[in-house]
Short mmCIF file of C-alpha atoms and ligand atoms in Angstrom, two decimals:
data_model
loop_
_atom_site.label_atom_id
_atom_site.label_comp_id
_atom_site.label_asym_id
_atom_site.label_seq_id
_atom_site.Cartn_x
_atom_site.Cartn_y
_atom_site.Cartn_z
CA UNK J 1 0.82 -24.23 -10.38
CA UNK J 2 1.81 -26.39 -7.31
CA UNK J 3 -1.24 -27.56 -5.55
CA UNK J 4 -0.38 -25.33 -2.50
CA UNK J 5 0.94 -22.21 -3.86
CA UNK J 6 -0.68 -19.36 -2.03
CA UNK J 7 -2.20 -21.12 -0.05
CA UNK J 8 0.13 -20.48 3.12
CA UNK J 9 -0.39 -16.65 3.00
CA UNK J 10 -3.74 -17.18 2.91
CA UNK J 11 -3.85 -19.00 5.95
CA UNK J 12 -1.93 -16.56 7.67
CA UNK J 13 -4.25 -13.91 6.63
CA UNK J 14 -7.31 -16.22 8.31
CA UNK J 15 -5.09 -16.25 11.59
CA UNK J 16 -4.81 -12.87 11.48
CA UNK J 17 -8.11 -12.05 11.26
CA UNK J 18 -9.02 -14.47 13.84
CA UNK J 19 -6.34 -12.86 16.13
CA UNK J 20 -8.09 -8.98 15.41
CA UNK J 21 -11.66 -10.27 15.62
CA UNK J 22 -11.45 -12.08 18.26
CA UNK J 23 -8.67 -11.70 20.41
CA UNK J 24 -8.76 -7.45 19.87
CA UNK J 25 -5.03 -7.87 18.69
CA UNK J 26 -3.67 -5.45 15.97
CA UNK J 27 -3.17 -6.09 13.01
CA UNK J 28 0.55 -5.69 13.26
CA UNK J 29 0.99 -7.53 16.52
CA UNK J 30 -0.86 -10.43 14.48
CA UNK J 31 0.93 -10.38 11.96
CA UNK J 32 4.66 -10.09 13.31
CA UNK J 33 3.41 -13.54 15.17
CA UNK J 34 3.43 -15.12 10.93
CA UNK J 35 7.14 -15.53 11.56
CA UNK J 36 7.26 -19.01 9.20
CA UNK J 37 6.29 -16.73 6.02
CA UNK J 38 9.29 -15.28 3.64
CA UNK J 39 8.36 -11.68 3.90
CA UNK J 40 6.77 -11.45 0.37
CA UNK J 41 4.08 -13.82 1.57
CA UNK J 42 3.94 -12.53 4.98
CA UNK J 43 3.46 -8.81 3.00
CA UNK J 44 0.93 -10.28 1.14
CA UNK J 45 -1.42 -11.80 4.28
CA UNK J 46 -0.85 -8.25 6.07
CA UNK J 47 -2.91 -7.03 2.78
CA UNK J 48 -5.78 -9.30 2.26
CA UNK J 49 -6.04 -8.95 6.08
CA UNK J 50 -6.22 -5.13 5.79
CA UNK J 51 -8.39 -5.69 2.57
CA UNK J 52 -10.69 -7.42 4.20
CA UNK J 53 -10.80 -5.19 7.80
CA UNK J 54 -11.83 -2.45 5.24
CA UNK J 55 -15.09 -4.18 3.99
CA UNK J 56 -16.20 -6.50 6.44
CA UNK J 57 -20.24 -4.75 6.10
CA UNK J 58 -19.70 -4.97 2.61
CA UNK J 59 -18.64 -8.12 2.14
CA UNK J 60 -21.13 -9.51 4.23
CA UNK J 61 -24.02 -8.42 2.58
CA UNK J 62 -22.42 -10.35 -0.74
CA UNK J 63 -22.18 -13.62 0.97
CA UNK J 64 -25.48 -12.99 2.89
CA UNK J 65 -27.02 -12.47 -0.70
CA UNK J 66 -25.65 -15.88 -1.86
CA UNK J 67 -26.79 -18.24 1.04
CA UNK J 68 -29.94 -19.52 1.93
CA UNK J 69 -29.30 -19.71 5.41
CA UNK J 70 -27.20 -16.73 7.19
CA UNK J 71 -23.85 -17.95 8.13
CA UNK J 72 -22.65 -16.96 11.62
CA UNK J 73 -20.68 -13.67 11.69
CA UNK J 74 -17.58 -16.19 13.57
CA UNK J 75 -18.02 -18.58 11.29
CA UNK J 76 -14.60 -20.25 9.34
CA UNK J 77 -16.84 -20.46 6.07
CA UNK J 78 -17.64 -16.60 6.44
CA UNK J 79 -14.13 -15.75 7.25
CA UNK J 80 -13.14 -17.51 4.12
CA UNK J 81 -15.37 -15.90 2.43
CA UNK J 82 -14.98 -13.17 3.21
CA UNK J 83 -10.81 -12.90 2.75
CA UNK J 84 -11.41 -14.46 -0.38
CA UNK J 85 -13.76 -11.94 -1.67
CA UNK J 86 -11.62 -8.93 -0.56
CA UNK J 87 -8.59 -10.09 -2.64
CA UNK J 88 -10.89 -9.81 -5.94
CA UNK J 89 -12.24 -6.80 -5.13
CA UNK J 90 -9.32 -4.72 -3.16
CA UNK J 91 -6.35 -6.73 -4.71
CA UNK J 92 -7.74 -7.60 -8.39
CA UNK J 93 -6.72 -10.96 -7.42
CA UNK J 94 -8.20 -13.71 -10.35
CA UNK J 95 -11.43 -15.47 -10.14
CA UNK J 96 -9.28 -19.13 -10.14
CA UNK J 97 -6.32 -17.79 -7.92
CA UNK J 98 -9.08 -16.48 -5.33
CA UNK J 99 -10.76 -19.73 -5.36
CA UNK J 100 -8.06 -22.11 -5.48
CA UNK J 101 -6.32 -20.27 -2.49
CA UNK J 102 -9.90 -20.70 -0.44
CA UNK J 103 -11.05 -24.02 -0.40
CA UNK J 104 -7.88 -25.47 1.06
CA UNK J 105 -9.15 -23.30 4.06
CA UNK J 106 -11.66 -25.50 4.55
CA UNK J 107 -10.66 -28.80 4.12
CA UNK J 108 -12.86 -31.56 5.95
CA UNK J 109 -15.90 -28.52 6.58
CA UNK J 110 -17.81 -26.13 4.51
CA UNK J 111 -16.00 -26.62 1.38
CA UNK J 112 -18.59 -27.22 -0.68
CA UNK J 113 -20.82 -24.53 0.82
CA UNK J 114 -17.77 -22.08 0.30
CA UNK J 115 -17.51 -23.47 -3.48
CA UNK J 116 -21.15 -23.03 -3.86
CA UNK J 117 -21.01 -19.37 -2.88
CA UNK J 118 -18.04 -18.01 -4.13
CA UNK J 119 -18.80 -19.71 -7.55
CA UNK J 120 -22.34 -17.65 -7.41
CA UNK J 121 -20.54 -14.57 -6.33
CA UNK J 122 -17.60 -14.44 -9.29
CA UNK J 123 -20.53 -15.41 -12.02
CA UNK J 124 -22.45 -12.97 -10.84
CA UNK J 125 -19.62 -10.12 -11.16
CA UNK J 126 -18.45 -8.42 -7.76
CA UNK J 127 -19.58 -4.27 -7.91
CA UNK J 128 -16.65 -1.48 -7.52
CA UNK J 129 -16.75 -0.58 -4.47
CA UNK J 130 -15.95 3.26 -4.14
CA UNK J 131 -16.86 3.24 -0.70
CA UNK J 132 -17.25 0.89 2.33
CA UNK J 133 -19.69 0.62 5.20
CA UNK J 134 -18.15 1.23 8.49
CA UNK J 135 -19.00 -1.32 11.30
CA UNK J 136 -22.76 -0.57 12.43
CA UNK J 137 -21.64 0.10 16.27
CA UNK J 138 -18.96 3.19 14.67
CA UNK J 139 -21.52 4.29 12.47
CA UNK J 140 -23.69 5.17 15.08
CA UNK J 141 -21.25 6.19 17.30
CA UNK J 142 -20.00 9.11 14.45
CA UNK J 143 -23.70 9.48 12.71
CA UNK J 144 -24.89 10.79 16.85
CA UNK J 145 -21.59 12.73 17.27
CA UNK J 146 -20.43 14.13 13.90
CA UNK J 147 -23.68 13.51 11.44
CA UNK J 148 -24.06 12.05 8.53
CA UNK J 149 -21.83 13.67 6.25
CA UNK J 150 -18.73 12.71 8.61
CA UNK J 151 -19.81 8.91 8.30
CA UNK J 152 -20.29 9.47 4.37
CA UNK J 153 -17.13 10.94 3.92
CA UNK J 154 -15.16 8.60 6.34
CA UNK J 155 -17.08 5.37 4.14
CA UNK J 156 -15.37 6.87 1.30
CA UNK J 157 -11.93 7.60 2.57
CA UNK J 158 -11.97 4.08 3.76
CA UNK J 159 -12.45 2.79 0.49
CA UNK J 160 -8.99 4.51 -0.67
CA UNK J 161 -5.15 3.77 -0.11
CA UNK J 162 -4.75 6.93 1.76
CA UNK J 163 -1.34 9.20 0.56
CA UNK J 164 2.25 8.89 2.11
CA UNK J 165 2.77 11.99 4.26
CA UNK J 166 6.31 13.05 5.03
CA UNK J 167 7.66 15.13 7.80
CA UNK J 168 10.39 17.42 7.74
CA UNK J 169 13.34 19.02 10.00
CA UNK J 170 13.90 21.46 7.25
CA UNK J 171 11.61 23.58 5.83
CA UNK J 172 13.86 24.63 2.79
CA UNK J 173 14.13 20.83 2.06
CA UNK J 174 10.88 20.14 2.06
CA UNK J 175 10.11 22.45 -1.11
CA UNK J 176 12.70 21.46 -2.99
CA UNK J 177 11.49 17.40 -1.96
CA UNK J 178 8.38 18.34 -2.92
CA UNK J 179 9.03 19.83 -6.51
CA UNK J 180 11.84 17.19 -6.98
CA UNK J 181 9.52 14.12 -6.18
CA UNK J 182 6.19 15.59 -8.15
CA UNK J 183 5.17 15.86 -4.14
CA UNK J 184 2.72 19.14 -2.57
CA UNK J 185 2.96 20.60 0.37
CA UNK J 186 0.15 21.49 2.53
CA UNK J 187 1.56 22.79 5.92
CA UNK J 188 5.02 24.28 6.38
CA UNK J 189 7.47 21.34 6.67
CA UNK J 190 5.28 18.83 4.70
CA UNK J 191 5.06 16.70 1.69
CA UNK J 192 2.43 14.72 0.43
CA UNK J 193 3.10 11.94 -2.00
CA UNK J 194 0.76 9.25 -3.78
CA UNK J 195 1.53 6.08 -2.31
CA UNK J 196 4.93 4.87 -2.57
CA UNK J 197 8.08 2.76 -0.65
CA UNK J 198 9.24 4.64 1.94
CA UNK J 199 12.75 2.48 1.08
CA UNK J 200 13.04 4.08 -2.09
CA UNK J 201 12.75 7.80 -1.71
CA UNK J 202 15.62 9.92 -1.68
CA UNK J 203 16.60 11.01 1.39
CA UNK J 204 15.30 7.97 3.35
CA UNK J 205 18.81 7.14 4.39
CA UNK J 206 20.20 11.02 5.48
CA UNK J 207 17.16 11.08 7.85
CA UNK J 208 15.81 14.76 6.59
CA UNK J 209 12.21 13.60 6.78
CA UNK J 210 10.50 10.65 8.36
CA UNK J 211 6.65 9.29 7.82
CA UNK J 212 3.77 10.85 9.69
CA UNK J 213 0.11 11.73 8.29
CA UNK J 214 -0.59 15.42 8.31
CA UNK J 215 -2.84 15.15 10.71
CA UNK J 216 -0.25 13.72 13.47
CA UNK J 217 1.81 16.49 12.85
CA UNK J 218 -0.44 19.15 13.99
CA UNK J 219 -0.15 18.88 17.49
CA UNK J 220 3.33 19.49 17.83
CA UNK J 221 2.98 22.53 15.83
CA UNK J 222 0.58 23.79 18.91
CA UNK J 223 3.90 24.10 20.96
CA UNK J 224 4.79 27.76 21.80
CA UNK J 225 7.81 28.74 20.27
CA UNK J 226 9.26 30.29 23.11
CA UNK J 227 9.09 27.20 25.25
CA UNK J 228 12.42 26.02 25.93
CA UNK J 229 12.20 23.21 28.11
CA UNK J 230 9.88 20.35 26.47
CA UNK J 231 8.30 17.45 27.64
CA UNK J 232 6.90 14.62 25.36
CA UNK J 233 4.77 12.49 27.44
CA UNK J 234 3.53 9.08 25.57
CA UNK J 235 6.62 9.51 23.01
CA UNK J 236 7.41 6.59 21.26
CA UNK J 237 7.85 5.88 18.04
CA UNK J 238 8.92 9.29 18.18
CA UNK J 239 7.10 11.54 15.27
CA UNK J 240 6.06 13.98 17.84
CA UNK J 241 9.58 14.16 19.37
CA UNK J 242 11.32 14.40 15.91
CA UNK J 243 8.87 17.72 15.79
CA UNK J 244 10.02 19.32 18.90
CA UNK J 245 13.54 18.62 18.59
CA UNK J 246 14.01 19.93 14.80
CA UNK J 247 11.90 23.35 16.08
CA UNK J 248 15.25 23.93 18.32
CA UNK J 249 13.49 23.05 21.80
CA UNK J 250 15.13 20.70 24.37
CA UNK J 251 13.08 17.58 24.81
CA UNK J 252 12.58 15.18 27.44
CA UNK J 253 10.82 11.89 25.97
CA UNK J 254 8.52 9.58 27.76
CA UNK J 255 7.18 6.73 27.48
CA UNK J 256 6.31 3.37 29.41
CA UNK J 257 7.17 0.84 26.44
CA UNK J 258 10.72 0.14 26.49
CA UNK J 259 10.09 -1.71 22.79
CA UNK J 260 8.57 1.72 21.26
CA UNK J 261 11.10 3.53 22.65
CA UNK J 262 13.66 1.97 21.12
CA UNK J 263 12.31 2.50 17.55
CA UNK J 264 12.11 6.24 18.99
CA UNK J 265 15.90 5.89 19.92
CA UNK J 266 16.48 4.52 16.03
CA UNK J 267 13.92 7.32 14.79
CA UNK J 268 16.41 10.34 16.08
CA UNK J 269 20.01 8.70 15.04
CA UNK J 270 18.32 8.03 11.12
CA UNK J 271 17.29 11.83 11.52
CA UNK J 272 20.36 13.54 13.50
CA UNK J 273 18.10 14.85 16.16
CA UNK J 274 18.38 14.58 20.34
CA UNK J 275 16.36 14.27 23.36
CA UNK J 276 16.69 12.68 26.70
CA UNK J 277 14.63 9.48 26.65
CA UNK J 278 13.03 7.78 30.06
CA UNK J 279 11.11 4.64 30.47
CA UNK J 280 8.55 5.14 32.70
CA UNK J 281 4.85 4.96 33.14
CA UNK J 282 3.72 8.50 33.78
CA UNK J 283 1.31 7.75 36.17
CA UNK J 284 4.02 6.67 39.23
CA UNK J 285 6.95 8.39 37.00
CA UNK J 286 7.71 12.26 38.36
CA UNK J 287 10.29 14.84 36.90
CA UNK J 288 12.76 16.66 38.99
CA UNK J 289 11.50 20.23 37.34
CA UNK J 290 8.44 21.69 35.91
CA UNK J 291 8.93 22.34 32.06
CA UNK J 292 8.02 25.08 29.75
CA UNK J 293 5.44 23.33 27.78
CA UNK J 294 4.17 19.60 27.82
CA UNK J 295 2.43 17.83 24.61
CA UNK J 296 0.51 14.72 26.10
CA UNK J 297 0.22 12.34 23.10
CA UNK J 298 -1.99 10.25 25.27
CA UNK J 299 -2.80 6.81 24.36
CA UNK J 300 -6.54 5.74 22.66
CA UNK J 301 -8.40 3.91 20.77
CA UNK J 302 -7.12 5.06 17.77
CA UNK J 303 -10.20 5.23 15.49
CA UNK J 304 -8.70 8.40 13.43
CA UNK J 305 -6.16 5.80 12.00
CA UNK J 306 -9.15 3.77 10.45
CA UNK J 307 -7.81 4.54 6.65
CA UNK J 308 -4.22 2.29 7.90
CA UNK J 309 -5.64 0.33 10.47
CA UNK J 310 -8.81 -0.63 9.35
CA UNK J 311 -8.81 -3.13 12.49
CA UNK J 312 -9.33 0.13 15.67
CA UNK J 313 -12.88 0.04 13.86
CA UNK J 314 -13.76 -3.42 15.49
CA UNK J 315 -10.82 -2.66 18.84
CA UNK J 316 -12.52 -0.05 19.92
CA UNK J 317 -15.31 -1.16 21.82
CA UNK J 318 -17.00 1.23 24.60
CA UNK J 319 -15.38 -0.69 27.23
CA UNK J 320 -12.63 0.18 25.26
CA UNK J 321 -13.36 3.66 25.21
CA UNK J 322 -14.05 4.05 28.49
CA UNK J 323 -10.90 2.56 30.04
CA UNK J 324 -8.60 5.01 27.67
CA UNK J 325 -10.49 7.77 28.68
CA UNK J 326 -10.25 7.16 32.36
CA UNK J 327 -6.23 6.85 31.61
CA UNK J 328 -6.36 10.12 29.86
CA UNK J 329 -7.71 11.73 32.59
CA UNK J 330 -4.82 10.63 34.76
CA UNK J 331 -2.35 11.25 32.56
CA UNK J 332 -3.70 14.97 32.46
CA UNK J 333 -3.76 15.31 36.09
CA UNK J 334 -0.25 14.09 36.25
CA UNK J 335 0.82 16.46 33.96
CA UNK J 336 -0.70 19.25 35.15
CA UNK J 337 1.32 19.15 38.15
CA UNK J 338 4.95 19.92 35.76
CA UNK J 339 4.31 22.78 34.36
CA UNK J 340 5.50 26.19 34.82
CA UNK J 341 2.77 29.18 35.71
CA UNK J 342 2.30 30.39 31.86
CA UNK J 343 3.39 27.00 30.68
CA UNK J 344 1.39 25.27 27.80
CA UNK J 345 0.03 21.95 28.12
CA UNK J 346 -0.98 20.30 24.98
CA UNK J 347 -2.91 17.47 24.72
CA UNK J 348 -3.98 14.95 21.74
CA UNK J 349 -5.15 12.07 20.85
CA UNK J 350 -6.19 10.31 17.09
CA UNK J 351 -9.27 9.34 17.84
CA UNK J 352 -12.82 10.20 16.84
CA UNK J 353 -14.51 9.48 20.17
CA UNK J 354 -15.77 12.93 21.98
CA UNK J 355 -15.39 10.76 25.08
CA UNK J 356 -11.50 10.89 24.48
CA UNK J 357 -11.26 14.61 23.05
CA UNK J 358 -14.26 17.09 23.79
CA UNK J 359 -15.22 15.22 27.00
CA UNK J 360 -11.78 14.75 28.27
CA UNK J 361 -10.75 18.64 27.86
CA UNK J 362 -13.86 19.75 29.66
CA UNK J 363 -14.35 17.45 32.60
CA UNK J 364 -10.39 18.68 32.95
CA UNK J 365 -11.60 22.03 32.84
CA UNK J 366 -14.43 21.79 35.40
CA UNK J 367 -12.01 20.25 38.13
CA UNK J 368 -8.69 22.76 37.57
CA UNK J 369 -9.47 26.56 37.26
CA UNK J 370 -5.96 27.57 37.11
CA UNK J 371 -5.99 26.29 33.32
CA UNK J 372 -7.76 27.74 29.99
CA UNK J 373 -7.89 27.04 26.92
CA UNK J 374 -5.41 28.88 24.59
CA UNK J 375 -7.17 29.07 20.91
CA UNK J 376 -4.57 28.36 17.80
CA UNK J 377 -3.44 31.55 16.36
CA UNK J 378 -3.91 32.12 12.13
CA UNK J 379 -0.82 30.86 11.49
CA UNK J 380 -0.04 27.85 14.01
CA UNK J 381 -1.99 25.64 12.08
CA UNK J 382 -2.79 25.20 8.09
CA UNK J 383 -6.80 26.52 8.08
CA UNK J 384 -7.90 23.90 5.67
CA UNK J 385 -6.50 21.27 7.72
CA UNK J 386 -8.76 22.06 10.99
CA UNK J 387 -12.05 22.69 11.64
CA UNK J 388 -12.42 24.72 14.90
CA UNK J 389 -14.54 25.25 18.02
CA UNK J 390 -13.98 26.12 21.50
CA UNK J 391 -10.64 26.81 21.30
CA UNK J 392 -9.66 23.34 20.48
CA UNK J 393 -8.85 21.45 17.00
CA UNK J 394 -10.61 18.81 15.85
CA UNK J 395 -10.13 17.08 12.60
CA UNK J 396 -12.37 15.00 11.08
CA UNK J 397 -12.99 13.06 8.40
CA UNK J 398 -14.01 14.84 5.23
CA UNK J 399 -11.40 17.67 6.07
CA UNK J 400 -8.83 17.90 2.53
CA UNK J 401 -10.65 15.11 1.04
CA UNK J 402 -9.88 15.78 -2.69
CA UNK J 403 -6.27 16.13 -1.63
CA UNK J 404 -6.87 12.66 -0.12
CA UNK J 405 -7.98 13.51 3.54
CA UNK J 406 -6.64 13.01 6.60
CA UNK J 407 -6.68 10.75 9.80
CA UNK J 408 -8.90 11.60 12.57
CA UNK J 409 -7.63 13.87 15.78
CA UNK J 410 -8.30 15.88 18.56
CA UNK J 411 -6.04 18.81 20.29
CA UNK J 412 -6.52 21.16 22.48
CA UNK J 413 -3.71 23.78 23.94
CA UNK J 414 -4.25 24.39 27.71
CA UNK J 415 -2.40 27.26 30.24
CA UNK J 416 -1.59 27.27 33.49
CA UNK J 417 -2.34 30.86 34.01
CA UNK J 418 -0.03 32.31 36.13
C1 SAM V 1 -0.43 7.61 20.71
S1 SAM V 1 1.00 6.75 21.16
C2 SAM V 1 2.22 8.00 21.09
C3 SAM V 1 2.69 8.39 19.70
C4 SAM V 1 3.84 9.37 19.76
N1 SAM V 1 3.51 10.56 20.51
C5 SAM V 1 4.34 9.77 18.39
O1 SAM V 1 4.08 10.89 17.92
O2 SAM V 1 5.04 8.97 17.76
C6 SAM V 1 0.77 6.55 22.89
C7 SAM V 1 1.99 6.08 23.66
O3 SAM V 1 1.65 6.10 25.06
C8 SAM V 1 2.45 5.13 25.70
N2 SAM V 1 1.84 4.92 27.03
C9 SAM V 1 0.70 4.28 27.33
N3 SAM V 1 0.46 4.34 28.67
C10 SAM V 1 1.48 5.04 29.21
C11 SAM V 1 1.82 5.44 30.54
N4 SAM V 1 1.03 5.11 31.58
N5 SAM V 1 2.95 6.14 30.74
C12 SAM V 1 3.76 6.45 29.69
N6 SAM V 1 3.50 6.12 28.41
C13 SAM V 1 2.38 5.42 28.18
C14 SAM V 1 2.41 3.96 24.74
O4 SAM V 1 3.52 3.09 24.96
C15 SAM V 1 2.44 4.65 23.38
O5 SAM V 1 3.77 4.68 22.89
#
């Protein structure tokens, strides 16, 4: 094989990872930046990036096994390591592919040192690893807030290429999807396949069903039927939207990212659906009339999405934290003020911080008495899918595991009483 093949994905995958560890980018925002790859190659860094994101603790203890002297946690030769390592055990990548593809990484440094170590490693025979420790800061975070079972299940669901979740306008068409495509359904207007390409599914084209994990999709379903006029605050790329419109509501979108919103824009031609979109950042943005129901999709850190984007894991810092939640609070004051007397404000966010669910929904509660909680009904919401307390929803990790779980959420349906 030529001397370099491989080798440039590779690199891109260290940039990446330099670009999510150290600069708090996203995984996808690094790796749109890899614009000299052909998109096989640039496919392939995304995944030994996300490979690696997955096991970092893991990882780390295997290197840390094979050195005599610990290697610093920024260190090149522990990045390369450690990329190098996840490709044998999350891609099944070859003991000479993994280390020919490494030590041009470290050219004029720790080559040898990297040799020396991965050579110990492979010999030695890498263990299966059927689940993956979660960064120590998030472990403690969950162990103190959920308990131990939520961080044992959540190690394990990391571990796994979590299912492709479809959404559907049509509730008829999702059954027959579903029994066409060897798919199951575990909510009204859902379909759960093993992982597949979106490109190739039937239907992909016609727009009668778009991606979004089960979990996402609950939210949406917390909207009162008999709402007419909607508002979808924090809209784009749309999923939530897609919902409200294909229930028969009207639906104003949104959202302060002009970029997002245009995938939203794409997202309802592909699936035949309307609403009236605005750019605006809700906290200086106000409406012209109070609306029937609001769902407040507001923005966080995003750690319920740790199966996909193994990367919020190491984002979401406390400073982090805090700064979402103090946004969240002023995006619920804001929209507070449009609704209706009786209207429904619904508010979530895919995140496993209390400090962004629990917290938020009570400190909200304390400071406006004209709002209370309105509890799901039986039907609103598939049981299995939600554990429940309070009056809110909150799903965690754990919840449908054997049917390969779900990602992380809060929600919580308030009412203006009237
Ligand atoms: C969790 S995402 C929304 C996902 C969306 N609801 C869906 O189902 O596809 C949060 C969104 O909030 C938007 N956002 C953040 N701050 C905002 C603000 N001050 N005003 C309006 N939108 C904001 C972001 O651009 C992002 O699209």
């Amino acid at each position: 094989m030529p001397s370099d093949e491989g080798v440039p994905a590779r690199r891109a995958a260290l940039q990446m990872l330099d670009a999510v560890l150290r600069r708090g980018q996203t995984l996808e925002a690094a790796g749109a930046r890899a614009t000299n790859l052909v998109p096989v190659d640039r496919a392939l860094a995304s995944a030994i990036a996300g490979e690696t994101l997955r096991r970092i603790p893991d990882l780390d203890a295997l290197i840390d096994s094979a050195t005599k002297q610990r290697l610093p946690d920024d260190s090149k030769a522990r990045t390369v390591l450690r990329l190098a390592l996840a490709q044998k055990v999350g891609l099944g990548t070859p003991d000479h592919a993994v280390v020919a593809t490494a030590l041009p990484l470290v050219d004029g440094g720790p080559r040898r040192l990297v040799h020396g170590v991965l050579g110990t490693l492979l010999r030695r025979g890498l263990p299966v690893m059927e689940t993956c420790r979660l960064p120590e800061p998030v472990e403690e975070r969950w162990q103190a807030a959920w308990g131990e079972d939520v961080v044992l299940a959540a190690r394990r669901l990391i571990a796994r290429r979590p299912p492709l979740d479809l959404s559907f306008a049509d509730g008829a068409a999702s059954d027959e999807f579903a029994q066409a495509n060897g798919g199951r359904s575990l909510a009204p207007r859902h379909v759960r396949l093993e992982s597949s390409s979106v490109a190739d599914l039937p239907g992909f084209g016609t727009g009668g069903w778009w991606v979004q994990d089960l979990a996402a999709s609950l939210p949406a379903r917390l909207i009162p039927t008999l709402a007419k006029d909607v508002l979808d605050l924090c809209a784009a790329p749309g999923g939530k939207t897609m919902q409200i419109a294909a229930a028969g509501h009207r639906v104003t979108s949104v959202d302060s990212s002009e970029s997002r919103l245009g995938r939203l824009r794409e997202n309802l031609q592909r699936t035949h659906l309307s609403a009236e979109l605005v750019t605006a950042d809700a906290l200086l943005w106000t409406p012209k009339r109070q609306f029937d129901a609001i769902l407040l999709d507001a923005p966080c850190s995003a750690t319920g999405t740790y199966r996909r984007h193994p990367e919020v894991l190491y984002r979401a810092r406390p400073r982090v934290i805090a700064e979402n939640s103090a946004l969240q609070a002023g995006l619920l004051d804001r929209a507070a003020q449009w609704l209706k007397p009786g209207g429904a404000l619904v508010y979530s966010v895919c995140s496993l911080e209390p400090d962004e669910g629990e917290e938020r929904i009570t400190a909200f509660l304390e400071a406006n008495s004209g709002f209370e909680l309105q509890p799901r009904a039986a039907d609103e919401l598939p049981a299995s899918a939600t554990a429940n307390s309070r009056g809110w929803v909150r799903v965690l990790p754990g919840l449908l595991e054997a049917e390969g779980g779900l990602d992380g959420f809060f929600m919580a349906r308030l009412v203006r009483k009237g």
